[in-house]
Amino acid sequence: MNDARALAAQALDQVVRGGVSLRSAFTEVAPRLADPRDRALVSALLHEGARWWLRYDAVLGRLLQKPLRGREPVVHALLVVGLVQLAVLGLPEYAAVAGTVEAVRALKRPQLAGLVNAVLRRFLRERAVLDAAVAADRALATAHPPWLVQQLAQDWPDDIDAILAANNAPAALVLRANRRRTTPAALVARLLDAGHAAAVHAWLPDAVVLDDSTDVTRLPGYAQGEFSVQDGAAQLAPDLLDLRDGLRVLDACAAPGGKSAHCLERHALDLLALDRDAQRLEPMRDNFARLGLNATIAAGDAADAASWWDGRAFDRILLDAPCSATGVIRRQPDIRLHRRAGDIERAAAEQAQLLDRLWPLLRPGGRLVYATCSVLPRENAGQIATFLARTPDAQARDLVPARFGRAAGSGRQNLPGVDGMDGFFYAVVDKAA
Ligand SMILES: C[S@@+](CC[C@H](N)C(=O)[O-])C[C@H]1O[C@@H](n2cnc3c(N)ncnc32)[C@H](O)[C@@H]1O
């Protein structure tokens, strides 16, 4: 079976019910689609289906007399895929409806073809009423889980609508030029030559912004390691770490290696890239090889130094901590389907433990940079405030550029979409000499 919509429905069902990540779900179906246009369609259906699931699942609740979710979950997912084609992607009505009816046959459910046709046509007739019904509920209207909307309303009462809107808006593709191989200006020239609208970032020293999203592996210079994909908000680490050649650096949560690579592109470092997830190390090795970088890569739990540390203190530690990822929902829409309210406290406890266990590994006079892609103060300003309160030799430094986000306790917080960047938090903490 290679029907694009049917494959998208199966993959979306895997994401929603199976807890599979969008990335893995797409990686699994992509090889079954020979035509790049089909691959692009499945990618769009899958991403927008996950982004808008919570809204169109509720709309289906109003359109179906008997719910399909329990009995025919893949057809239920196909109906969401159908609604997304009409309401989000703006595909021509005839093509969207006929294609979705065809897909239900490809799923070997021809007996449901009439139902699929009728539901999609009813949506088109009653759309205004259905839209008005969900508009009254902020969580449904913006397709976010209620717990997250409540949390954001508490944490960011003046910004919540902007955050929810940014999570549903497209994000620009941002590259990081590999300083060892090129410059941002030379990379832009090369991309423009190849017909891609690209520009050097207004203030980040290594960033290049592309207007359209595209398969980056086909862009000129990719194979030669001239660039990587990395949101602008993630490109602050080397400057905040105040690196110099020869420093001994620990990237405690390194995979897939974006920030480690950036540091190594800038300086010749004795860098240990550690990650607990051994499966994420192989792609990191491949990536370092493509970019021409050298580091020690190791699997290990950063909170259990005895299992991997040789006892030599680090000059710098980057703790890009595991977090709720609530700042990158626009790029990873499945986060809203997979996170639960209880995950936040668990993540905060893990972050606190990592801070406490890594601190003794830093030499006196050394620096730790704490980063998350979360927008929740519990994981960010609040986390750093309690760490500082219990760590007498730790002193926060006010070094994150004022152009980045806004002051948040001892660090700075960017909210998603602000300055075109992801939601991100940084704090810089120095150890007394
Ligand atoms: C936010 S990601 C890191 C992104 C990475 N710094 C980059 O820029 O590409 C968090 C990583 O932390 C790892 N991780 C979580 N807990 C860990 C622990 N206790 N020790 C080491 N790594 C951990 C996860 O496997 C995940 O790869």
PDB file of N, CA and C in Angstrom, residues 41-133:
ATOM      1  N   LEU A  41       3.737  15.559   0.783  1.00  0.00           N
ATOM      2  CA  LEU A  41       2.333  15.583   1.228  1.00  0.00           C
ATOM      3  C   LEU A  41       2.199  14.846   2.562  1.00  0.00           C
ATOM      4  N   VAL A  42       2.818  13.666   2.667  1.00  0.00           N
ATOM      5  CA  VAL A  42       2.714  12.900   3.922  1.00  0.00           C
ATOM      6  C   VAL A  42       3.336  13.690   5.071  1.00  0.00           C
ATOM      7  N   SER A  43       4.464  14.325   4.805  1.00  0.00           N
ATOM      8  CA  SER A  43       5.115  15.101   5.854  1.00  0.00           C
ATOM      9  C   SER A  43       4.180  16.222   6.330  1.00  0.00           C
ATOM     10  N   ALA A  44       3.555  16.922   5.381  1.00  0.00           N
ATOM     11  CA  ALA A  44       2.654  18.025   5.753  1.00  0.00           C
ATOM     12  C   ALA A  44       1.436  17.487   6.508  1.00  0.00           C
ATOM     13  N   LEU A  45       0.872  16.388   6.032  1.00  0.00           N
ATOM     14  CA  LEU A  45      -0.331  15.835   6.684  1.00  0.00           C
ATOM     15  C   LEU A  45      -0.014  15.363   8.097  1.00  0.00           C
ATOM     16  N   LEU A  46       1.149  14.775   8.230  1.00  0.00           N
ATOM     17  CA  LEU A  46       1.547  14.229   9.528  1.00  0.00           C
ATOM     18  C   LEU A  46       1.832  15.365  10.524  1.00  0.00           C
ATOM     19  N   HIS A  47       2.588  16.352  10.082  1.00  0.00           N
ATOM     20  CA  HIS A  47       2.920  17.468  10.979  1.00  0.00           C
ATOM     21  C   HIS A  47       1.670  18.270  11.345  1.00  0.00           C
ATOM     22  N   GLU A  48       0.879  18.613  10.328  1.00  0.00           N
ATOM     23  CA  GLU A  48      -0.306  19.427  10.622  1.00  0.00           C
ATOM     24  C   GLU A  48      -1.369  18.591  11.334  1.00  0.00           C
ATOM     25  N   GLY A  49      -1.404  17.294  11.027  1.00  0.00           N
ATOM     26  CA  GLY A  49      -2.344  16.409  11.726  1.00  0.00           C
ATOM     27  C   GLY A  49      -2.020  16.362  13.209  1.00  0.00           C
ATOM     28  N   ALA A  50      -0.727  16.253  13.544  1.00  0.00           N
ATOM     29  CA  ALA A  50      -0.331  16.229  14.959  1.00  0.00           C
ATOM     30  C   ALA A  50      -0.551  17.608  15.586  1.00  0.00           C
ATOM     31  N   ARG A  51      -0.204  18.665  14.843  1.00  0.00           N
ATOM     32  CA  ARG A  51      -0.349  20.024  15.375  1.00  0.00           C
ATOM     33  C   ARG A  51      -1.814  20.312  15.730  1.00  0.00           C
ATOM     34  N   TRP A  52      -2.709  19.900  14.837  1.00  0.00           N
ATOM     35  CA  TRP A  52      -4.112  20.288  14.991  1.00  0.00           C
ATOM     36  C   TRP A  52      -4.986  19.169  15.526  1.00  0.00           C
ATOM     37  N   TRP A  53      -4.398  18.052  15.927  1.00  0.00           N
ATOM     38  CA  TRP A  53      -5.172  16.888  16.351  1.00  0.00           C
ATOM     39  C   TRP A  53      -6.239  17.249  17.392  1.00  0.00           C
ATOM     40  N   LEU A  54      -5.825  17.943  18.430  1.00  0.00           N
ATOM     41  CA  LEU A  54      -6.741  18.158  19.556  1.00  0.00           C
ATOM     42  C   LEU A  54      -7.960  18.977  19.128  1.00  0.00           C
ATOM     43  N   ARG A  55      -7.789  19.835  18.146  1.00  0.00           N
ATOM     44  CA  ARG A  55      -8.927  20.618  17.655  1.00  0.00           C
ATOM     45  C   ARG A  55      -9.841  19.755  16.759  1.00  0.00           C
ATOM     46  N   TYR A  56      -9.238  19.071  15.786  1.00  0.00           N
ATOM     47  CA  TYR A  56     -10.090  18.364  14.814  1.00  0.00           C
ATOM     48  C   TYR A  56     -10.615  17.041  15.348  1.00  0.00           C
ATOM     49  N   ASP A  57      -9.970  16.498  16.340  1.00  0.00           N
ATOM     50  CA  ASP A  57     -10.533  15.353  17.059  1.00  0.00           C
ATOM     51  C   ASP A  57     -11.844  15.798  17.728  1.00  0.00           C
ATOM     52  N   ALA A  58     -11.823  16.995  18.316  1.00  0.00           N
ATOM     53  CA  ALA A  58     -13.051  17.514  18.958  1.00  0.00           C
ATOM     54  C   ALA A  58     -14.115  17.839  17.909  1.00  0.00           C
ATOM     55  N   VAL A  59     -13.700  18.386  16.769  1.00  0.00           N
ATOM     56  CA  VAL A  59     -14.662  18.688  15.696  1.00  0.00           C
ATOM     57  C   VAL A  59     -15.324  17.393  15.223  1.00  0.00           C
ATOM     58  N   LEU A  60     -14.517  16.333  15.118  1.00  0.00           N
ATOM     59  CA  LEU A  60     -15.097  15.042  14.694  1.00  0.00           C
ATOM     60  C   LEU A  60     -16.120  14.546  15.700  1.00  0.00           C
ATOM     61  N   GLY A  61     -15.885  14.845  16.962  1.00  0.00           N
ATOM     62  CA  GLY A  61     -16.851  14.469  17.998  1.00  0.00           C
ATOM     63  C   GLY A  61     -18.225  15.053  17.701  1.00  0.00           C
ATOM     64  N   ARG A  62     -18.241  16.210  17.044  1.00  0.00           N
ATOM     65  CA  ARG A  62     -19.523  16.849  16.709  1.00  0.00           C
ATOM     66  C   ARG A  62     -20.061  16.364  15.374  1.00  0.00           C
ATOM     67  N   LEU A  63     -19.168  15.870  14.527  1.00  0.00           N
ATOM     68  CA  LEU A  63     -19.607  15.459  13.181  1.00  0.00           C
ATOM     69  C   LEU A  63     -20.062  13.998  13.119  1.00  0.00           C
ATOM     70  N   LEU A  64     -19.589  13.196  14.056  1.00  0.00           N
ATOM     71  CA  LEU A  64     -19.892  11.758  13.999  1.00  0.00           C
ATOM     72  C   LEU A  64     -20.955  11.418  15.041  1.00  0.00           C
ATOM     73  N   GLN A  65     -21.967  10.682  14.607  1.00  0.00           N
ATOM     74  CA  GLN A  65     -22.971  10.271  15.595  1.00  0.00           C
ATOM     75  C   GLN A  65     -22.397   9.242  16.567  1.00  0.00           C
ATOM     76  N   LYS A  66     -21.670   8.250  15.971  1.00  0.00           N
ATOM     77  CA  LYS A  66     -21.024   7.239  16.819  1.00  0.00           C
ATOM     78  C   LYS A  66     -19.513   7.412  16.673  1.00  0.00           C
ATOM     79  N   PRO A  67     -18.795   7.612  17.757  1.00  0.00           N
ATOM     80  CA  PRO A  67     -17.346   7.846  17.618  1.00  0.00           C
ATOM     81  C   PRO A  67     -16.646   6.662  16.945  1.00  0.00           C
ATOM     82  N   LEU A  68     -15.642   6.984  16.116  1.00  0.00           N
ATOM     83  CA  LEU A  68     -14.876   5.952  15.406  1.00  0.00           C
ATOM     84  C   LEU A  68     -13.580   5.637  16.126  1.00  0.00           C
ATOM     85  N   ARG A  69     -13.180   6.532  17.038  1.00  0.00           N
ATOM     86  CA  ARG A  69     -11.835   6.488  17.615  1.00  0.00           C
ATOM     87  C   ARG A  69     -11.488   5.118  18.177  1.00  0.00           C
ATOM     88  N   GLY A  70     -12.441   4.524  18.926  1.00  0.00           N
ATOM     89  CA  GLY A  70     -12.169   3.231  19.552  1.00  0.00           C
ATOM     90  C   GLY A  70     -12.226   2.074  18.563  1.00  0.00           C
ATOM     91  N   ARG A  71     -13.213   2.107  17.669  1.00  0.00           N
ATOM     92  CA  ARG A  71     -13.440   0.965  16.766  1.00  0.00           C
ATOM     93  C   ARG A  71     -12.497   0.981  15.566  1.00  0.00           C
ATOM     94  N   GLU A  72     -12.324   2.170  14.996  1.00  0.00           N
ATOM     95  CA  GLU A  72     -11.553   2.301  13.751  1.00  0.00           C
ATOM     96  C   GLU A  72     -10.565   3.459  13.892  1.00  0.00           C
ATOM     97  N   PRO A  73      -9.546   3.270  14.741  1.00  0.00           N
ATOM     98  CA  PRO A  73      -8.674   4.417  15.040  1.00  0.00           C
ATOM     99  C   PRO A  73      -7.953   4.976  13.809  1.00  0.00           C
ATOM    100  N   VAL A  74      -7.582   4.104  12.850  1.00  0.00           N
ATOM    101  CA  VAL A  74      -6.838   4.633  11.695  1.00  0.00           C
ATOM    102  C   VAL A  74      -7.776   5.434  10.786  1.00  0.00           C
ATOM    103  N   VAL A  75      -9.021   4.999  10.684  1.00  0.00           N
ATOM    104  CA  VAL A  75      -9.980   5.780   9.879  1.00  0.00           C
ATOM    105  C   VAL A  75     -10.286   7.101  10.596  1.00  0.00           C
ATOM    106  N   HIS A  76     -10.337   7.055  11.913  1.00  0.00           N
ATOM    107  CA  HIS A  76     -10.514   8.289  12.680  1.00  0.00           C
ATOM    108  C   HIS A  76      -9.350   9.252  12.370  1.00  0.00           C
ATOM    109  N   ALA A  77      -8.128   8.706  12.379  1.00  0.00           N
ATOM    110  CA  ALA A  77      -6.960   9.541  12.048  1.00  0.00           C
ATOM    111  C   ALA A  77      -7.061  10.040  10.608  1.00  0.00           C
ATOM    112  N   LEU A  78      -7.575   9.198   9.719  1.00  0.00           N
ATOM    113  CA  LEU A  78      -7.722   9.618   8.315  1.00  0.00           C
ATOM    114  C   LEU A  78      -8.710  10.791   8.209  1.00  0.00           C
ATOM    115  N   LEU A  79      -9.765  10.763   9.023  1.00  0.00           N
ATOM    116  CA  LEU A  79     -10.719  11.880   8.993  1.00  0.00           C
ATOM    117  C   LEU A  79     -10.046  13.169   9.476  1.00  0.00           C
ATOM    118  N   VAL A  80      -9.193  13.052  10.500  1.00  0.00           N
ATOM    119  CA  VAL A  80      -8.446  14.252  10.937  1.00  0.00           C
ATOM    120  C   VAL A  80      -7.566  14.733   9.781  1.00  0.00           C
ATOM    121  N   VAL A  81      -6.920  13.773   9.102  1.00  0.00           N
ATOM    122  CA  VAL A  81      -6.086  14.121   7.946  1.00  0.00           C
ATOM    123  C   VAL A  81      -6.946  14.815   6.871  1.00  0.00           C
ATOM    124  N   GLY A  82      -8.170  14.341   6.689  1.00  0.00           N
ATOM    125  CA  GLY A  82      -9.085  14.954   5.725  1.00  0.00           C
ATOM    126  C   GLY A  82      -9.419  16.391   6.120  1.00  0.00           C
ATOM    127  N   LEU A  83      -9.743  16.596   7.396  1.00  0.00           N
ATOM    128  CA  LEU A  83     -10.110  17.948   7.869  1.00  0.00           C
ATOM    129  C   LEU A  83      -8.916  18.901   7.765  1.00  0.00           C
ATOM    130  N   VAL A  84      -7.737  18.370   8.057  1.00  0.00           N
ATOM    131  CA  VAL A  84      -6.533  19.214   7.986  1.00  0.00           C
ATOM    132  C   VAL A  84      -6.279  19.663   6.539  1.00  0.00           C
ATOM    133  N   GLN A  85      -6.532  18.778   5.582  1.00  0.00           N
ATOM    134  CA  GLN A  85      -6.360  19.178   4.175  1.00  0.00           C
ATOM    135  C   GLN A  85      -7.275  20.341   3.826  1.00  0.00           C
ATOM    136  N   LEU A  86      -8.512  20.284   4.362  1.00  0.00           N
ATOM    137  CA  LEU A  86      -9.501  21.314   4.022  1.00  0.00           C
ATOM    138  C   LEU A  86      -9.269  22.595   4.822  1.00  0.00           C
ATOM    139  N   ALA A  87      -9.020  22.442   6.132  1.00  0.00           N
ATOM    140  CA  ALA A  87      -9.040  23.613   7.007  1.00  0.00           C
ATOM    141  C   ALA A  87      -7.672  24.243   7.218  1.00  0.00           C
ATOM    142  N   VAL A  88      -6.602  23.447   7.100  1.00  0.00           N
ATOM    143  CA  VAL A  88      -5.272  23.979   7.417  1.00  0.00           C
ATOM    144  C   VAL A  88      -4.435  24.139   6.144  1.00  0.00           C
ATOM    145  N   LEU A  89      -4.377  23.079   5.347  1.00  0.00           N
ATOM    146  CA  LEU A  89      -3.510  23.131   4.169  1.00  0.00           C
ATOM    147  C   LEU A  89      -4.186  23.811   2.982  1.00  0.00           C
ATOM    148  N   GLY A  90      -5.515  23.984   3.063  1.00  0.00           N
ATOM    149  CA  GLY A  90      -6.235  24.685   1.998  1.00  0.00           C
ATOM    150  C   GLY A  90      -6.162  23.968   0.653  1.00  0.00           C
ATOM    151  N   LEU A  91      -6.142  22.634   0.670  1.00  0.00           N
ATOM    152  CA  LEU A  91      -6.128  21.896  -0.604  1.00  0.00           C
ATOM    153  C   LEU A  91      -7.493  22.060  -1.275  1.00  0.00           C
ATOM    154  N   PRO A  92      -7.545  21.970  -2.604  1.00  0.00           N
ATOM    155  CA  PRO A  92      -8.842  22.096  -3.280  1.00  0.00           C
ATOM    156  C   PRO A  92      -9.817  21.057  -2.719  1.00  0.00           C
ATOM    157  N   GLU A  93     -11.067  21.491  -2.511  1.00  0.00           N
ATOM    158  CA  GLU A  93     -12.027  20.616  -1.828  1.00  0.00           C
ATOM    159  C   GLU A  93     -12.191  19.281  -2.529  1.00  0.00           C
ATOM    160  N   TYR A  94     -12.311  19.331  -3.869  1.00  0.00           N
ATOM    161  CA  TYR A  94     -12.573  18.080  -4.577  1.00  0.00           C
ATOM    162  C   TYR A  94     -11.404  17.101  -4.364  1.00  0.00           C
ATOM    163  N   ALA A  95     -10.193  17.614  -4.537  1.00  0.00           N
ATOM    164  CA  ALA A  95      -9.009  16.738  -4.420  1.00  0.00           C
ATOM    165  C   ALA A  95      -8.901  16.180  -3.003  1.00  0.00           C
ATOM    166  N   ALA A  96      -9.174  17.023  -2.010  1.00  0.00           N
ATOM    167  CA  ALA A  96      -9.039  16.577  -0.618  1.00  0.00           C
ATOM    168  C   ALA A  96     -10.067  15.497  -0.293  1.00  0.00           C
ATOM    169  N   VAL A  97     -11.320  15.733  -0.674  1.00  0.00           N
ATOM    170  CA  VAL A  97     -12.374  14.769  -0.337  1.00  0.00           C
ATOM    171  C   VAL A  97     -12.165  13.472  -1.131  1.00  0.00           C
ATOM    172  N   ALA A  98     -11.983  13.592  -2.449  1.00  0.00           N
ATOM    173  CA  ALA A  98     -11.833  12.381  -3.278  1.00  0.00           C
ATOM    174  C   ALA A  98     -10.598  11.595  -2.840  1.00  0.00           C
ATOM    175  N   GLY A  99      -9.511  12.309  -2.559  1.00  0.00           N
ATOM    176  CA  GLY A  99      -8.278  11.630  -2.150  1.00  0.00           C
ATOM    177  C   GLY A  99      -8.446  10.896  -0.825  1.00  0.00           C
ATOM    178  N   THR A 100      -9.203  11.489   0.095  1.00  0.00           N
ATOM    179  CA  THR A 100      -9.392  10.864   1.408  1.00  0.00           C
ATOM    180  C   THR A 100     -10.317   9.647   1.296  1.00  0.00           C
ATOM    181  N   VAL A 101     -11.324   9.749   0.429  1.00  0.00           N
ATOM    182  CA  VAL A 101     -12.220   8.599   0.206  1.00  0.00           C
ATOM    183  C   VAL A 101     -11.401   7.453  -0.436  1.00  0.00           C
ATOM    184  N   GLU A 102     -10.550   7.812  -1.367  1.00  0.00           N
ATOM    185  CA  GLU A 102      -9.678   6.802  -1.999  1.00  0.00           C
ATOM    186  C   GLU A 102      -8.800   6.126  -0.938  1.00  0.00           C
ATOM    187  N   ALA A 103      -8.326   6.935   0.003  1.00  0.00           N
ATOM    188  CA  ALA A 103      -7.422   6.411   1.041  1.00  0.00           C
ATOM    189  C   ALA A 103      -8.128   5.407   1.947  1.00  0.00           C
ATOM    190  N   VAL A 104      -9.415   5.614   2.213  1.00  0.00           N
ATOM    191  CA  VAL A 104     -10.114   4.670   3.093  1.00  0.00           C
ATOM    192  C   VAL A 104     -10.247   3.313   2.386  1.00  0.00           C
ATOM    193  N   ARG A 105     -10.331   3.372   1.069  1.00  0.00           N
ATOM    194  CA  ARG A 105     -10.334   2.104   0.307  1.00  0.00           C
ATOM    195  C   ARG A 105      -8.949   1.454   0.385  1.00  0.00           C
ATOM    196  N   ALA A 106      -7.904   2.298   0.265  1.00  0.00           N
ATOM    197  CA  ALA A 106      -6.535   1.759   0.350  1.00  0.00           C
ATOM    198  C   ALA A 106      -6.300   1.115   1.721  1.00  0.00           C
ATOM    199  N   LEU A 107      -7.004   1.602   2.729  1.00  0.00           N
ATOM    200  CA  LEU A 107      -6.882   1.024   4.075  1.00  0.00           C
ATOM    201  C   LEU A 107      -7.748  -0.230   4.228  1.00  0.00           C
ATOM    202  N   LYS A 108      -8.353  -0.627   3.124  1.00  0.00           N
ATOM    203  CA  LYS A 108      -9.213  -1.828   3.092  1.00  0.00           C
ATOM    204  C   LYS A 108     -10.442  -1.681   3.996  1.00  0.00           C
ATOM    205  N   ARG A 109     -11.000  -0.467   3.965  1.00  0.00           N
ATOM    206  CA  ARG A 109     -12.249  -0.211   4.691  1.00  0.00           C
ATOM    207  C   ARG A 109     -13.259   0.411   3.717  1.00  0.00           C
ATOM    208  N   PRO A 110     -13.528  -0.251   2.568  1.00  0.00           N
ATOM    209  CA  PRO A 110     -14.420   0.374   1.571  1.00  0.00           C
ATOM    210  C   PRO A 110     -15.810   0.655   2.139  1.00  0.00           C
ATOM    211  N   GLN A 111     -16.203  -0.137   3.129  1.00  0.00           N
ATOM    212  CA  GLN A 111     -17.536   0.063   3.714  1.00  0.00           C
ATOM    213  C   GLN A 111     -17.656   1.420   4.418  1.00  0.00           C
ATOM    214  N   LEU A 112     -16.496   2.074   4.705  1.00  0.00           N
ATOM    215  CA  LEU A 112     -16.548   3.374   5.391  1.00  0.00           C
ATOM    216  C   LEU A 112     -16.360   4.551   4.417  1.00  0.00           C
ATOM    217  N   ALA A 113     -16.278   4.242   3.108  1.00  0.00           N
ATOM    218  CA  ALA A 113     -16.033   5.307   2.122  1.00  0.00           C
ATOM    219  C   ALA A 113     -17.177   6.328   2.141  1.00  0.00           C
ATOM    220  N   GLY A 114     -18.415   5.842   2.218  1.00  0.00           N
ATOM    221  CA  GLY A 114     -19.568   6.749   2.229  1.00  0.00           C
ATOM    222  C   GLY A 114     -19.531   7.653   3.458  1.00  0.00           C
ATOM    223  N   LEU A 115     -19.179   7.079   4.598  1.00  0.00           N
ATOM    224  CA  LEU A 115     -19.125   7.858   5.839  1.00  0.00           C
ATOM    225  C   LEU A 115     -18.058   8.955   5.740  1.00  0.00           C
ATOM    226  N   VAL A 116     -16.875   8.587   5.248  1.00  0.00           N
ATOM    227  CA  VAL A 116     -15.784   9.564   5.130  1.00  0.00           C
ATOM    228  C   VAL A 116     -16.217  10.706   4.220  1.00  0.00           C
ATOM    229  N   ASN A 117     -16.806  10.364   3.103  1.00  0.00           N
ATOM    230  CA  ASN A 117     -17.288  11.374   2.158  1.00  0.00           C
ATOM    231  C   ASN A 117     -18.317  12.296   2.841  1.00  0.00           C
ATOM    232  N   ALA A 118     -19.275  11.678   3.548  1.00  0.00           N
ATOM    233  CA  ALA A 118     -20.356  12.457   4.161  1.00  0.00           C
ATOM    234  C   ALA A 118     -19.814  13.373   5.263  1.00  0.00           C
ATOM    235  N   VAL A 119     -18.878  12.878   6.071  1.00  0.00           N
ATOM    236  CA  VAL A 119     -18.340  13.691   7.177  1.00  0.00           C
ATOM    237  C   VAL A 119     -17.579  14.904   6.630  1.00  0.00           C
ATOM    238  N   LEU A 120     -16.753  14.683   5.614  1.00  0.00           N
ATOM    239  CA  LEU A 120     -15.968  15.798   5.075  1.00  0.00           C
ATOM    240  C   LEU A 120     -16.887  16.827   4.411  1.00  0.00           C
ATOM    241  N   ARG A 121     -17.916  16.352   3.717  1.00  0.00           N
ATOM    242  CA  ARG A 121     -18.840  17.299   3.055  1.00  0.00           C
ATOM    243  C   ARG A 121     -19.654  18.069   4.098  1.00  0.00           C
ATOM    244  N   ARG A 122     -20.032  17.372   5.169  1.00  0.00           N
ATOM    245  CA  ARG A 122     -20.779  18.082   6.221  1.00  0.00           C
ATOM    246  C   ARG A 122     -19.896  19.151   6.869  1.00  0.00           C
ATOM    247  N   PHE A 123     -18.603  18.816   7.058  1.00  0.00           N
ATOM    248  CA  PHE A 123     -17.679  19.814   7.611  1.00  0.00           C
ATOM    249  C   PHE A 123     -17.676  21.064   6.720  1.00  0.00           C
ATOM    250  N   LEU A 124     -17.605  20.856   5.414  1.00  0.00           N
ATOM    251  CA  LEU A 124     -17.550  22.013   4.512  1.00  0.00           C
ATOM    252  C   LEU A 124     -18.835  22.848   4.612  1.00  0.00           C
ATOM    253  N   ARG A 125     -19.978  22.186   4.768  1.00  0.00           N
ATOM    254  CA  ARG A 125     -21.254  22.919   4.865  1.00  0.00           C
ATOM    255  C   ARG A 125     -21.378  23.658   6.199  1.00  0.00           C
ATOM    256  N   GLU A 126     -20.909  23.017   7.292  1.00  0.00           N
ATOM    257  CA  GLU A 126     -21.187  23.548   8.638  1.00  0.00           C
ATOM    258  C   GLU A 126     -19.960  24.179   9.302  1.00  0.00           C
ATOM    259  N   ARG A 127     -18.988  24.476   8.485  1.00  0.00           N
ATOM    260  CA  ARG A 127     -17.699  24.888   9.040  1.00  0.00           C
ATOM    261  C   ARG A 127     -17.793  26.091   9.982  1.00  0.00           C
ATOM    262  N   ALA A 128     -18.589  27.077   9.581  1.00  0.00           N
ATOM    263  CA  ALA A 128     -18.660  28.295  10.403  1.00  0.00           C
ATOM    264  C   ALA A 128     -19.176  27.964  11.810  1.00  0.00           C
ATOM    265  N   VAL A 129     -20.188  27.120  11.878  1.00  0.00           N
ATOM    266  CA  VAL A 129     -20.771  26.772  13.187  1.00  0.00           C
ATOM    267  C   VAL A 129     -19.761  25.947  14.000  1.00  0.00           C
ATOM    268  N   LEU A 130     -19.106  25.017  13.315  1.00  0.00           N
ATOM    269  CA  LEU A 130     -18.133  24.163  14.020  1.00  0.00           C
ATOM    270  C   LEU A 130     -16.958  24.997  14.532  1.00  0.00           C
ATOM    271  N   ASP A 131     -16.487  25.921  13.704  1.00  0.00           N
ATOM    272  CA  ASP A 131     -15.376  26.794  14.127  1.00  0.00           C
ATOM    273  C   ASP A 131     -15.787  27.622  15.336  1.00  0.00           C
ATOM    274  N   ALA A 132     -17.009  28.129  15.310  1.00  0.00           N
ATOM    275  CA  ALA A 132     -17.478  28.964  16.422  1.00  0.00           C
ATOM    276  C   ALA A 132     -17.556  28.138  17.705  1.00  0.00           C
ATOM    277  N   ALA A 133     -17.940  26.872  17.574  1.00  0.00           N
ATOM    278  CA  ALA A 133     -18.078  26.024  18.762  1.00  0.00           C
ATOM    279  C   ALA A 133     -16.719  25.804  19.435  1.00  0.00           C
TER     280      ALA A 133
END
